[in-house]
mmCIF file of C-alpha atoms in Angstrom:
data_model
loop_
_atom_site.group_PDB
_atom_site.id
_atom_site.type_symbol
_atom_site.label_atom_id
_atom_site.label_comp_id
_atom_site.label_asym_id
_atom_site.label_seq_id
_atom_site.Cartn_x
_atom_site.Cartn_y
_atom_site.Cartn_z
ATOM 1 C CA MET O 499 -6.886 15.853 30.448
ATOM 2 C CA ASN O 500 -7.939 12.358 31.406
ATOM 3 C CA TYR O 501 -7.384 10.440 28.160
ATOM 4 C CA GLN O 502 -8.332 7.069 29.822
ATOM 5 C CA GLN O 503 -11.891 8.343 30.436
ATOM 6 C CA TYR O 504 -12.602 8.700 26.805
ATOM 7 C CA PHE O 505 -11.843 5.042 26.294
ATOM 8 C CA SER O 506 -13.847 3.993 29.228
ATOM 9 C CA ASP O 507 -16.699 5.946 28.012
ATOM 10 C CA ALA O 508 -16.567 4.455 24.637
ATOM 11 C CA ILE O 509 -16.671 0.942 26.041
ATOM 12 C CA SER O 510 -19.418 1.828 28.386
ATOM 13 C CA GLN O 511 -21.470 3.087 25.463
ATOM 14 C CA LEU O 512 -21.258 -0.249 23.746
ATOM 15 C CA HIS O 513 -22.375 -1.949 26.887
ATOM 16 C CA GLN O 514 -25.256 0.379 27.299
ATOM 17 C CA GLU O 515 -26.372 -0.246 23.555
ATOM 18 C CA ASP O 516 -26.059 -4.125 24.025
ATOM 19 C CA ARG O 517 -23.560 -4.396 21.357
ATOM 20 C CA TYR O 518 -20.292 -4.993 23.448
ATOM 21 C CA ARG O 519 -18.503 -7.888 21.706
ATOM 22 C CA VAL O 520 -17.451 -10.850 23.812
ATOM 23 C CA PHE O 521 -14.783 -13.174 22.495
ATOM 24 C CA GLN O 522 -15.496 -16.765 23.635
ATOM 25 C CA ASN O 523 -12.435 -18.826 24.441
ATOM 26 C CA ILE O 524 -12.930 -21.729 21.864
ATOM 27 C CA GLU O 525 -10.504 -24.248 20.881
ATOM 28 C CA ARG O 526 -11.165 -26.478 17.709
ATOM 29 C CA ILE O 527 -10.387 -30.167 18.015
ATOM 30 C CA ALA O 528 -8.471 -31.431 15.243
ATOM 31 C CA GLY O 529 -10.220 -34.399 13.618
ATOM 32 C CA LYS O 530 -13.560 -33.805 15.577
ATOM 33 C CA PHE O 531 -14.923 -30.700 13.664
ATOM 34 C CA PRO O 532 -17.412 -29.150 14.347
ATOM 35 C CA GLN O 533 -16.756 -30.129 17.912
ATOM 36 C CA ALA O 534 -14.727 -27.691 20.073
ATOM 37 C CA THR O 535 -13.628 -26.976 23.661
ATOM 38 C CA TRP O 536 -15.245 -23.891 25.278
ATOM 39 C CA ARG O 537 -13.431 -22.510 28.399
ATOM 40 C CA HIS O 538 -15.012 -20.035 30.714
ATOM 41 C CA ASN O 539 -13.709 -19.179 34.206
ATOM 42 C CA ASP O 540 -13.378 -22.814 35.599
ATOM 43 C CA ILE O 541 -15.720 -24.333 33.202
ATOM 44 C CA GLU O 542 -14.428 -26.513 30.319
ATOM 45 C CA LYS O 543 -16.709 -28.531 28.091
ATOM 46 C CA GLU O 544 -17.237 -29.830 24.609
ATOM 47 C CA ILE O 545 -19.506 -27.799 22.349
ATOM 48 C CA THR O 546 -20.818 -27.921 18.780
ATOM 49 C CA LEU O 547 -19.944 -24.987 16.479
ATOM 50 C CA TRP O 548 -22.761 -23.665 14.349
ATOM 51 C CA CYS O 549 -21.388 -20.452 13.153
ATOM 52 C CA SER O 550 -17.966 -21.233 11.631
ATOM 53 C CA ASN O 551 -16.901 -19.834 8.138
ATOM 54 C CA ASP O 552 -15.044 -23.033 7.688
ATOM 55 C CA TYR O 553 -18.045 -24.015 5.698
ATOM 56 C CA LEU O 554 -16.867 -27.417 4.550
ATOM 57 C CA GLY O 555 -14.588 -28.347 7.317
ATOM 58 C CA MET O 556 -11.629 -28.063 5.033
ATOM 59 C CA GLY O 557 -9.464 -26.589 7.942
ATOM 60 C CA GLN O 558 -9.507 -30.123 9.440
ATOM 61 C CA ASN O 559 -8.843 -32.007 6.241
ATOM 62 C CA GLU O 560 -6.023 -34.454 6.600
ATOM 63 C CA SER O 561 -4.331 -33.470 3.281
ATOM 64 C CA VAL O 562 -4.547 -29.784 4.025
ATOM 65 C CA ILE O 563 -3.030 -30.286 7.501
ATOM 66 C CA GLU O 564 -0.311 -32.508 5.963
ATOM 67 C CA ALA O 565 0.506 -29.952 3.414
ATOM 68 C CA SER O 566 0.842 -27.292 6.036
ATOM 69 C CA VAL O 567 3.067 -29.227 8.293
ATOM 70 C CA ASN O 568 5.405 -30.376 5.549
ATOM 71 C CA ALA O 569 5.809 -26.732 4.304
ATOM 72 C CA VAL O 570 6.649 -25.560 7.750
ATOM 73 C CA ARG O 571 9.335 -28.485 8.087
ATOM 74 C CA THR O 572 10.788 -27.724 4.772
ATOM 75 C CA MET O 573 10.752 -23.876 4.558
ATOM 76 C CA GLY O 574 10.214 -22.762 8.183
ATOM 77 C CA ALA O 575 7.495 -20.876 9.958
ATOM 78 C CA GLY O 576 7.805 -17.526 8.374
ATOM 79 C CA ALA O 577 7.712 -16.073 4.846
ATOM 80 C CA GLY O 578 10.857 -13.828 5.372
ATOM 81 C CA GLY O 579 9.425 -10.449 4.547
ATOM 82 C CA THR O 580 7.286 -8.749 1.993
ATOM 83 C CA ARG O 581 6.884 -10.064 -1.475
ATOM 84 C CA ASN O 582 9.550 -7.541 -2.679
ATOM 85 C CA ILE O 583 12.105 -8.232 0.084
ATOM 86 C CA GLY O 584 11.972 -12.003 0.211
ATOM 87 C CA GLY O 585 8.455 -13.273 0.686
ATOM 88 C CA THR O 586 7.784 -14.492 -2.937
ATOM 89 C CA HIS O 587 8.445 -18.056 -2.263
ATOM 90 C CA CYS O 588 7.598 -20.877 -4.663
ATOM 91 C CA LEU O 589 4.603 -21.901 -2.824
ATOM 92 C CA ILE O 590 2.797 -18.595 -3.265
ATOM 93 C CA VAL O 591 3.489 -18.422 -6.868
ATOM 94 C CA GLU O 592 1.990 -21.926 -7.296
ATOM 95 C CA LEU O 593 -1.007 -20.984 -5.220
ATOM 96 C CA GLU O 594 -1.631 -17.841 -7.420
ATOM 97 C CA LYS O 595 -1.554 -20.128 -10.496
ATOM 98 C CA GLU O 596 -4.153 -22.368 -8.998
ATOM 99 C CA LEU O 597 -6.321 -19.425 -8.143
ATOM 100 C CA ALA O 598 -6.168 -17.841 -11.722
ATOM 101 C CA ASP O 599 -7.077 -21.322 -13.026
ATOM 102 C CA LEU O 600 -9.979 -21.668 -10.628
ATOM 103 C CA HIS O 601 -11.604 -18.673 -12.016
ATOM 104 C CA ASP O 602 -10.364 -18.839 -15.632
ATOM 105 C CA LYS O 603 -8.492 -15.634 -15.269
ATOM 106 C CA GLU O 604 -4.975 -14.766 -16.598
ATOM 107 C CA ALA O 605 -3.478 -13.877 -13.222
ATOM 108 C CA ALA O 606 -4.110 -13.829 -9.484
ATOM 109 C CA LEU O 607 -2.657 -12.024 -6.451
ATOM 110 C CA VAL O 608 -2.753 -13.209 -2.940
ATOM 111 C CA PHE O 609 -3.209 -10.912 0.155
ATOM 112 C CA THR O 610 -3.080 -11.621 3.913
ATOM 113 C CA SER O 611 -6.834 -11.419 4.161
ATOM 114 C CA GLY O 612 -9.934 -10.851 2.219
ATOM 115 C CA PHE O 613 -10.449 -7.424 4.008
ATOM 116 C CA VAL O 614 -7.119 -6.314 2.764
ATOM 117 C CA SER O 615 -7.608 -7.583 -0.800
ATOM 118 C CA ASN O 616 -10.979 -5.638 -1.018
ATOM 119 C CA GLU O 617 -9.718 -2.449 0.471
ATOM 120 C CA ALA O 618 -6.433 -2.389 -1.429
ATOM 121 C CA THR O 619 -7.859 -3.320 -4.931
ATOM 122 C CA ILE O 620 -10.863 -1.209 -4.984
ATOM 123 C CA SER O 621 -9.141 1.906 -3.710
ATOM 124 C CA THR O 622 -6.172 1.386 -6.042
ATOM 125 C CA ILE O 623 -8.269 0.761 -9.204
ATOM 126 C CA ALA O 624 -10.278 3.861 -8.487
ATOM 127 C CA LYS O 625 -7.026 6.063 -8.104
ATOM 128 C CA ILE O 626 -5.572 4.721 -11.307
ATOM 129 C CA LEU O 627 -8.702 5.587 -13.457
ATOM 130 C CA PRO O 628 -9.035 9.287 -13.703
ATOM 131 C CA GLY O 629 -12.316 10.679 -12.426
ATOM 132 C CA CYS O 630 -13.582 7.275 -11.557
ATOM 133 C CA ILE O 631 -17.138 6.970 -10.181
ATOM 134 C CA ILE O 632 -17.780 3.837 -7.967
ATOM 135 C CA TYR O 633 -21.164 2.291 -7.843
ATOM 136 C CA SER O 634 -21.536 0.143 -4.550
ATOM 137 C CA ASP O 635 -24.284 -2.069 -3.356
ATOM 138 C CA SER O 636 -25.832 -0.624 -0.027
ATOM 139 C CA LEU O 637 -25.098 -3.963 1.813
ATOM 140 C CA ASN O 638 -21.539 -4.422 0.630
ATOM 141 C CA HIS O 639 -18.999 -5.610 3.291
ATOM 142 C CA ALA O 640 -17.168 -3.094 5.463
ATOM 143 C CA SER O 641 -13.957 -3.872 3.546
ATOM 144 C CA MET O 642 -15.587 -2.923 0.244
ATOM 145 C CA ILE O 643 -16.816 0.205 1.873
ATOM 146 C CA GLU O 644 -13.262 0.920 3.277
ATOM 147 C CA GLY O 645 -11.926 0.510 -0.316
ATOM 148 C CA VAL O 646 -14.395 2.952 -1.689
ATOM 149 C CA ARG O 647 -13.599 5.421 1.080
ATOM 150 C CA ARG O 648 -9.806 5.264 0.717
ATOM 151 C CA SER O 649 -9.980 5.689 -2.980
ATOM 152 C CA GLY O 650 -11.243 9.253 -2.626
ATOM 153 C CA ALA O 651 -13.503 8.739 -5.713
ATOM 154 C CA GLU O 652 -17.037 9.748 -6.074
ATOM 155 C CA LYS O 653 -19.426 7.076 -4.988
ATOM 156 C CA ARG O 654 -22.979 6.165 -5.967
ATOM 157 C CA ILE O 655 -24.701 3.786 -3.399
ATOM 158 C CA PHE O 656 -27.472 1.697 -5.054
ATOM 159 C CA ARG O 657 -30.180 -0.079 -3.050
ATOM 160 C CA HIS O 658 -29.538 -3.551 -2.407
ATOM 161 C CA ASN O 659 -29.697 -5.823 -5.482
ATOM 162 C CA ASP O 660 -31.861 -3.067 -7.095
ATOM 163 C CA VAL O 661 -30.753 -3.176 -10.691
ATOM 164 C CA GLU O 662 -33.092 -0.491 -11.730
ATOM 165 C CA HIS O 663 -31.703 1.993 -9.144
ATOM 166 C CA LEU O 664 -28.170 1.074 -10.328
ATOM 167 C CA GLU O 665 -29.261 1.710 -13.905
ATOM 168 C CA SER O 666 -30.567 5.207 -13.024
ATOM 169 C CA LEU O 667 -27.293 6.079 -11.349
ATOM 170 C CA LEU O 668 -25.273 4.901 -14.242
ATOM 171 C CA ALA O 669 -27.465 6.781 -16.790
ATOM 172 C CA ALA O 670 -27.096 10.083 -14.850
ATOM 173 C CA ASP O 671 -23.284 10.166 -15.133
ATOM 174 C CA ALA O 672 -21.458 11.314 -18.272
ATOM 175 C CA PRO O 673 -20.602 8.299 -20.656
ATOM 176 C CA GLU O 674 -17.112 9.211 -20.965
ATOM 177 C CA VAL O 675 -16.344 8.972 -16.938
ATOM 178 C CA PRO O 676 -14.563 5.784 -15.914
ATOM 179 C CA LYS O 677 -16.981 3.624 -13.874
ATOM 180 C CA LEU O 678 -16.541 0.753 -11.503
ATOM 181 C CA ILE O 679 -19.434 -1.440 -9.994
ATOM 182 C CA VAL O 680 -18.585 -3.227 -6.886
ATOM 183 C CA PHE O 681 -20.933 -5.986 -5.513
ATOM 184 C CA GLU O 682 -20.961 -9.323 -3.902
ATOM 185 C CA SER O 683 -22.183 -12.771 -5.037
ATOM 186 C CA VAL O 684 -23.417 -14.202 -1.712
ATOM 187 C CA TYR O 685 -24.203 -11.543 0.905
ATOM 188 C CA SER O 686 -23.027 -13.069 4.293
ATOM 189 C CA MET O 687 -25.535 -11.733 6.731
ATOM 190 C CA ASP O 688 -28.798 -12.365 4.732
ATOM 191 C CA GLY O 689 -27.580 -15.265 2.554
ATOM 192 C CA ASP O 690 -28.985 -13.810 -0.616
ATOM 193 C CA VAL O 691 -27.439 -13.594 -4.097
ATOM 194 C CA GLY O 692 -26.578 -10.599 -6.111
ATOM 195 C CA PRO O 693 -28.201 -10.263 -9.661
ATOM 196 C CA ILE O 694 -24.836 -10.927 -11.327
ATOM 197 C CA GLU O 695 -25.983 -11.374 -14.976
ATOM 198 C CA ALA O 696 -28.289 -8.183 -14.815
ATOM 199 C CA ILE O 697 -25.355 -6.153 -13.377
ATOM 200 C CA THR O 698 -22.965 -7.355 -16.027
ATOM 201 C CA ASP O 699 -25.540 -6.441 -18.655
ATOM 202 C CA LEU O 700 -25.637 -2.877 -17.333
ATOM 203 C CA ALA O 701 -21.804 -2.872 -17.119
ATOM 204 C CA LYS O 702 -21.484 -3.543 -20.778
ATOM 205 C CA ARG O 703 -24.108 -1.038 -21.716
ATOM 206 C CA PHE O 704 -22.511 1.807 -19.873
ATOM 207 C CA ASN O 705 -18.889 0.743 -20.346
ATOM 208 C CA ALA O 706 -18.274 0.082 -16.589
ATOM 209 C CA MET O 707 -15.690 -2.280 -14.884
ATOM 210 C CA THR O 708 -17.003 -4.912 -12.595
ATOM 211 C CA TYR O 709 -15.552 -6.138 -9.329
ATOM 212 C CA ILE O 710 -17.351 -9.108 -7.433
ATOM 213 C CA ASP O 711 -16.710 -10.365 -3.986
ATOM 214 C CA GLU O 712 -16.997 -14.040 -4.050
ATOM 215 C CA VAL O 713 -15.709 -14.853 -0.514
ATOM 216 C CA HIS O 714 -18.748 -16.664 0.692
ATOM 217 C CA ALA O 715 -19.020 -18.450 -2.509
ATOM 218 C CA VAL O 716 -15.620 -19.717 -3.489
ATOM 219 C CA GLY O 717 -15.398 -23.497 -2.814
ATOM 220 C CA MET O 718 -19.046 -23.719 -2.315
ATOM 221 C CA TYR O 719 -20.556 -23.201 -5.652
ATOM 222 C CA GLY O 720 -19.835 -24.162 -9.256
ATOM 223 C CA PRO O 721 -18.404 -27.525 -10.569
ATOM 224 C CA ARG O 722 -14.839 -26.622 -9.445
ATOM 225 C CA GLY O 723 -15.672 -24.292 -6.518
ATOM 226 C CA GLY O 724 -15.365 -21.214 -8.358
ATOM 227 C CA GLY O 725 -18.305 -19.431 -6.920
ATOM 228 C CA ILE O 726 -21.662 -18.194 -8.086
ATOM 229 C CA THR O 727 -19.988 -16.682 -11.251
ATOM 230 C CA GLN O 728 -18.652 -20.114 -12.243
ATOM 231 C CA ARG O 729 -22.053 -21.967 -11.420
ATOM 232 C CA ASP O 730 -23.885 -19.547 -13.552
ATOM 233 C CA GLY O 731 -21.275 -19.245 -16.350
ATOM 234 C CA LEU O 732 -20.633 -15.678 -15.722
ATOM 235 C CA ALA O 733 -16.996 -15.504 -14.754
ATOM 236 C CA ASP O 734 -15.846 -14.244 -18.080
ATOM 237 C CA ARG O 735 -18.112 -11.281 -17.756
ATOM 238 C CA ILE O 736 -16.588 -10.075 -14.528
ATOM 239 C CA ASP O 737 -13.297 -7.981 -14.681
ATOM 240 C CA ILE O 738 -12.183 -8.810 -11.216
ATOM 241 C CA ILE O 739 -13.159 -11.801 -8.917
ATOM 242 C CA GLU O 740 -12.221 -11.372 -5.368
ATOM 243 C CA GLY O 741 -12.074 -14.449 -2.878
ATOM 244 C CA THR O 742 -10.670 -15.738 0.252
ATOM 245 C CA MET O 743 -8.950 -18.962 1.505
ATOM 246 C CA ALA O 744 -10.325 -18.360 5.011
ATOM 247 C CA LYS O 745 -13.827 -19.576 4.508
ATOM 248 C CA ALA O 746 -14.755 -22.719 2.516
ATOM 249 C CA PHE O 747 -11.183 -23.316 1.815
ATOM 250 C CA GLY O 748 -10.471 -23.261 5.617
ATOM 251 C CA VAL O 749 -7.196 -21.675 5.939
ATOM 252 C CA MET O 750 -6.292 -17.759 5.675
ATOM 253 C CA GLY O 751 -5.718 -15.111 3.114
ATOM 254 C CA GLY O 752 -7.563 -13.107 0.405
ATOM 255 C CA TYR O 753 -7.011 -12.793 -3.268
ATOM 256 C CA ILE O 754 -7.999 -11.165 -6.593
ATOM 257 C CA THR O 755 -8.047 -12.768 -10.130
ATOM 258 C CA GLY O 756 -8.341 -10.997 -13.447
ATOM 259 C CA SER O 757 -6.394 -9.783 -16.363
ATOM 260 C CA ALA O 758 -2.653 -9.859 -16.140
ATOM 261 C CA ASN O 759 -2.457 -6.290 -16.669
ATOM 262 C CA VAL O 760 -4.920 -5.352 -13.875
ATOM 263 C CA ILE O 761 -3.265 -7.629 -11.525
ATOM 264 C CA ASP O 762 0.121 -6.322 -12.167
ATOM 265 C CA THR O 763 -1.063 -2.807 -11.582
ATOM 266 C CA ILE O 764 -2.594 -3.698 -8.223
ATOM 267 C CA ARG O 765 0.653 -5.673 -7.387
ATOM 268 C CA SER O 766 2.857 -2.550 -8.262
ATOM 269 C CA TYR O 767 0.613 0.312 -6.791
ATOM 270 C CA ALA O 768 -1.411 -0.971 -3.699
ATOM 271 C CA ALA O 769 0.374 0.014 -0.655
ATOM 272 C CA SER O 770 -1.265 -2.461 1.690
ATOM 273 C CA PHE O 771 0.172 -5.233 -0.507
ATOM 274 C CA ILE O 772 3.442 -3.881 -1.172
ATOM 275 C CA PHE O 773 4.323 -3.171 2.518
ATOM 276 C CA THR O 774 2.871 -6.140 4.150
ATOM 277 C CA THR O 775 4.794 -9.461 5.028
ATOM 278 C CA THR O 776 3.390 -12.169 2.976
ATOM 279 C CA LEU O 777 1.780 -15.240 4.272
ATOM 280 C CA PRO O 778 3.864 -17.997 5.631
ATOM 281 C CA PRO O 779 4.639 -21.329 3.701
ATOM 282 C CA GLY O 780 2.596 -23.395 6.038
ATOM 283 C CA LEU O 781 -0.719 -21.351 5.337
ATOM 284 C CA ILE O 782 -0.028 -21.023 1.673
ATOM 285 C CA ALA O 783 0.681 -24.891 1.211
ATOM 286 C CA ALA O 784 -2.526 -25.588 3.079
ATOM 287 C CA ALA O 785 -4.523 -23.345 0.926
ATOM 288 C CA THR O 786 -3.238 -24.698 -2.330
ATOM 289 C CA ALA O 787 -3.945 -28.293 -1.048
ATOM 290 C CA SER O 788 -7.510 -27.219 -0.220
ATOM 291 C CA VAL O 789 -8.183 -25.403 -3.547
ATOM 292 C CA ARG O 790 -6.858 -28.356 -5.419
ATOM 293 C CA HIS O 791 -9.042 -30.742 -3.436
ATOM 294 C CA LEU O 792 -12.351 -28.893 -3.975
ATOM 295 C CA LYS O 793 -11.534 -28.343 -7.573
ATOM 296 C CA ASN O 794 -11.668 -31.909 -8.047
ATOM 297 C CA SER O 795 -14.143 -33.205 -5.411
ATOM 298 C CA ARG O 796 -17.816 -32.364 -5.305
ATOM 299 C CA ALA O 797 -18.547 -34.828 -2.362
ATOM 300 C CA GLU O 798 -18.140 -32.007 0.230
ATOM 301 C CA ARG O 799 -20.456 -29.485 -1.586
ATOM 302 C CA GLN O 800 -23.177 -32.159 -2.275
ATOM 303 C CA GLN O 801 -23.159 -33.304 1.448
ATOM 304 C CA HIS O 802 -23.258 -29.747 2.524
ATOM 305 C CA LYS O 803 -26.130 -28.942 0.352
ATOM 306 C CA GLN O 804 -28.119 -31.818 1.996
ATOM 307 C CA GLN O 805 -27.386 -30.655 5.529
ATOM 308 C CA VAL O 806 -28.325 -27.123 4.878
ATOM 309 C CA ALA O 807 -31.724 -28.262 3.370
ATOM 310 C CA LEU O 808 -32.256 -30.530 6.528
ATOM 311 C CA CYS O 809 -31.431 -27.765 8.944
ATOM 312 C CA LYS O 810 -33.822 -25.368 7.070
ATOM 313 C CA LEU O 811 -36.601 -27.926 7.072
ATOM 314 C CA LEU O 812 -36.240 -28.786 10.869
ATOM 315 C CA LEU O 813 -36.175 -25.028 11.777
ATOM 316 C CA LYS O 814 -39.316 -24.254 9.685
ATOM 317 C CA ASP O 815 -41.189 -27.187 11.114
ATOM 318 C CA ARG O 816 -40.622 -25.698 14.604
ATOM 319 C CA ASN O 817 -41.534 -22.138 13.212
ATOM 320 C CA ILE O 818 -38.118 -20.679 13.992
ATOM 321 C CA PRO O 819 -37.999 -17.302 12.128
ATOM 322 C CA ILE O 820 -35.289 -17.576 9.435
ATOM 323 C CA LEU O 821 -34.587 -15.714 6.306
ATOM 324 C CA ASP O 822 -34.777 -18.423 3.802
ATOM 325 C CA ALA O 823 -32.329 -17.454 1.076
ATOM 326 C CA GLU O 824 -31.003 -19.792 -1.589
ATOM 327 C CA THR O 825 -27.541 -20.221 -0.039
ATOM 328 C CA HIS O 826 -25.917 -22.120 2.839
ATOM 329 C CA ILE O 827 -26.309 -19.097 5.241
ATOM 330 C CA ILE O 828 -29.202 -19.269 7.725
ATOM 331 C CA PRO O 829 -29.997 -16.103 9.567
ATOM 332 C CA VAL O 830 -32.349 -16.720 12.613
ATOM 333 C CA MET O 831 -33.957 -13.422 13.307
ATOM 334 C CA VAL O 832 -34.115 -11.918 16.805
ATOM 335 C CA ARG O 833 -34.296 -8.302 16.122
ATOM 336 C CA ASP O 834 -33.295 -7.096 19.580
ATOM 337 C CA PRO O 835 -29.589 -6.828 20.571
ATOM 338 C CA ALA O 836 -29.954 -7.765 24.255
ATOM 339 C CA LEU O 837 -32.199 -10.813 23.505
ATOM 340 C CA CYS O 838 -29.801 -11.831 20.779
ATOM 341 C CA LYS O 839 -26.777 -11.881 23.130
ATOM 342 C CA GLN O 840 -29.124 -13.727 25.857
ATOM 343 C CA ALA O 841 -30.112 -16.358 23.214
ATOM 344 C CA SER O 842 -26.399 -16.957 22.253
ATOM 345 C CA ASP O 843 -25.442 -17.239 25.930
ATOM 346 C CA ILE O 844 -28.301 -19.792 26.819
ATOM 347 C CA LEU O 845 -27.443 -21.810 23.796
ATOM 348 C CA LEU O 846 -23.830 -22.062 24.890
ATOM 349 C CA GLN O 847 -24.212 -22.595 28.551
ATOM 350 C CA ASP O 848 -27.333 -24.882 28.590
ATOM 351 C CA PHE O 849 -27.215 -26.665 25.220
ATOM 352 C CA SER O 850 -23.425 -26.657 24.336
ATOM 353 C CA ILE O 851 -24.168 -24.894 20.958
ATOM 354 C CA TYR O 852 -22.145 -21.973 19.903
ATOM 355 C CA ILE O 853 -23.734 -19.384 17.586
ATOM 356 C CA GLN O 854 -22.465 -15.890 18.098
ATOM 357 C CA PRO O 855 -24.861 -12.948 18.108
ATOM 358 C CA ILE O 856 -24.779 -10.504 15.086
ATOM 359 C CA ASN O 857 -25.631 -7.022 16.217
ATOM 360 C CA TYR O 858 -25.239 -3.440 14.927
ATOM 361 C CA PRO O 859 -23.086 -2.342 13.098
ATOM 362 C CA THR O 860 -22.621 -5.563 11.299
ATOM 363 C CA VAL O 861 -26.273 -5.632 10.577
ATOM 364 C CA PRO O 862 -28.769 -2.658 10.846
ATOM 365 C CA ARG O 863 -30.456 -2.040 14.162
ATOM 366 C CA GLY O 864 -33.618 -3.993 14.556
ATOM 367 C CA THR O 865 -32.302 -6.845 12.326
ATOM 368 C CA GLU O 866 -30.119 -8.475 14.993
ATOM 369 C CA ARG O 867 -29.751 -12.283 14.426
ATOM 370 C CA LEU O 868 -28.063 -15.497 14.997
ATOM 371 C CA ARG O 869 -26.181 -16.632 11.890
ATOM 372 C CA ILE O 870 -26.212 -20.346 11.399
ATOM 373 C CA THR O 871 -23.689 -22.015 8.928
ATOM 374 C CA PRO O 872 -24.280 -25.829 8.785
ATOM 375 C CA THR O 873 -21.409 -27.924 7.371
ATOM 376 C CA PRO O 874 -21.197 -31.390 5.726
ATOM 377 C CA LEU O 875 -19.951 -32.645 9.197
ATOM 378 C CA HIS O 876 -23.001 -31.589 11.139
ATOM 379 C CA ASP O 877 -24.912 -34.907 11.095
ATOM 380 C CA GLU O 878 -28.828 -35.434 11.420
ATOM 381 C CA ALA O 879 -28.668 -35.702 15.195
ATOM 382 C CA ALA O 880 -26.654 -32.411 15.583
ATOM 383 C CA CYS O 881 -29.329 -30.818 13.303
ATOM 384 C CA GLN O 882 -32.075 -32.070 15.461
ATOM 385 C CA HIS O 883 -30.393 -30.942 18.549
ATOM 386 C CA LEU O 884 -30.014 -27.568 17.015
ATOM 387 C CA ALA O 885 -33.593 -27.086 16.163
ATOM 388 C CA GLU O 886 -34.957 -28.438 19.389
ATOM 389 C CA SER O 887 -32.454 -26.161 21.432
ATOM 390 C CA LEU O 888 -33.472 -23.154 19.388
ATOM 391 C CA SER O 889 -37.241 -23.816 19.994
ATOM 392 C CA ALA O 890 -36.490 -24.077 23.637
ATOM 393 C CA VAL O 891 -34.610 -20.839 23.935
ATOM 394 C CA TRP O 892 -37.231 -19.027 21.826
ATOM 395 C CA THR O 893 -39.945 -20.209 24.501
ATOM 396 C CA ARG O 894 -37.716 -19.250 27.361
ATOM 397 C CA LEU O 895 -37.094 -15.679 26.105
ATOM 398 C CA GLY O 896 -40.679 -15.102 24.843
ATOM 399 C CA LEU O 897 -39.457 -14.666 21.374
ATOM 400 C CA PRO O 898 -42.079 -14.931 18.568
ATOM 401 C CA PHE O 899 -42.416 -18.135 16.629
ATOM 402 C CA GLU O 900 -43.156 -16.611 13.126
ATOM 403 C CA THR O 901 -41.884 -17.050 9.678
ATOM 404 C CA ALA O 902 -39.507 -14.239 8.885
ATOM 405 C CA PRO O 903 -39.909 -12.277 5.527
ATOM 406 C CA SER O 904 -38.083 -14.003 2.664
ATOM 407 C CA LYS O 905 -36.048 -10.820 2.093
ATOM 408 C CA PRO O 906 -35.021 -8.192 4.705
ATOM 409 C CA GLU O 907 -35.728 -4.654 4.166
ATOM 410 C CA ALA O 908 -33.156 -2.965 2.039
ATOM 411 C CA THR O 909 -31.998 0.397 2.807
ATOM 412 C CA VAL O 910 -29.431 2.815 1.297
ATOM 413 C CA ALA O 911 -26.296 3.085 3.611
#
């Protein structure tokens, strides 16, 4: 049997479907974000990043960098093991206190990534609750879907942001059965916001637990950066708030917050937490510095909001087809995988702009897009250059200049 042929065929299939992922060699430049260096073959040139998840540029913040460097010099590069063996260093305990405070919860637990925190927590909760049924939004992130799958629990998939559909599913199940509703605040590919208050109303009515993914909202919204639930005064109605340090906080790692009892249960039962080496001191110190900074400073959020509004205005003026959601995420709709990749390549090679193509399975087929994420550090000139460059690319590729629908078609996954 030729085993290698199977792998070769699998890669060939991705190429045939125009969804083979190319990882660009991009080096961020400390102190010059959103500028970066792109290296390709013998080419090396400075480009502008327009798709970074470092939404506020905090990964380049001087106090964050200094905290990381000081921690490495004081404690070394590694954590020394899992939390149980030797990795519960003082800095991670401090960070968890800051995160619990950020969301006004009793306790927090830090994971190596947001993916792991979702997968571990959702699967563990459903295993602990006998006969638990999970109700999951159809556009939930892959990590949440994996958590549902690994739980082995019964699942009900409700249409994206469709509260009436969720209500009908809850009503059809026995009242005494444990229930867990999992959904997001900001959906990263469309930039829309979940109906949090309506879902928490249903949760109270049907005696269900609630789990919300706030990874694209923490640091960005709320008076202290606690996310959409903080902004809307709903954090106390959510049982578990999950977030990340890898986006607006600019570093790395995921976390959950909730009651001390729930957090202790996840800490004690989640295998992907128990058997994973903890994050090193440098990353933890940087995350803590970033969280503290954004708790006390609104300047980054205010400037960010202005730049997002400017970008949307400039793109609309040129009839670039965007999904105009209320958040900071700006999807530019291409709706074809090959053209999406071509548009990304032209922007990078000819206009020194990097926006990666978003194709299936990240988004449904036929909804391929470029996902733009302005930051406070993209000035007016950069925004103008972006809009002019996109217009030129659209003309070159013969893409339609039209206003995209305000909301994408929602399907049950």
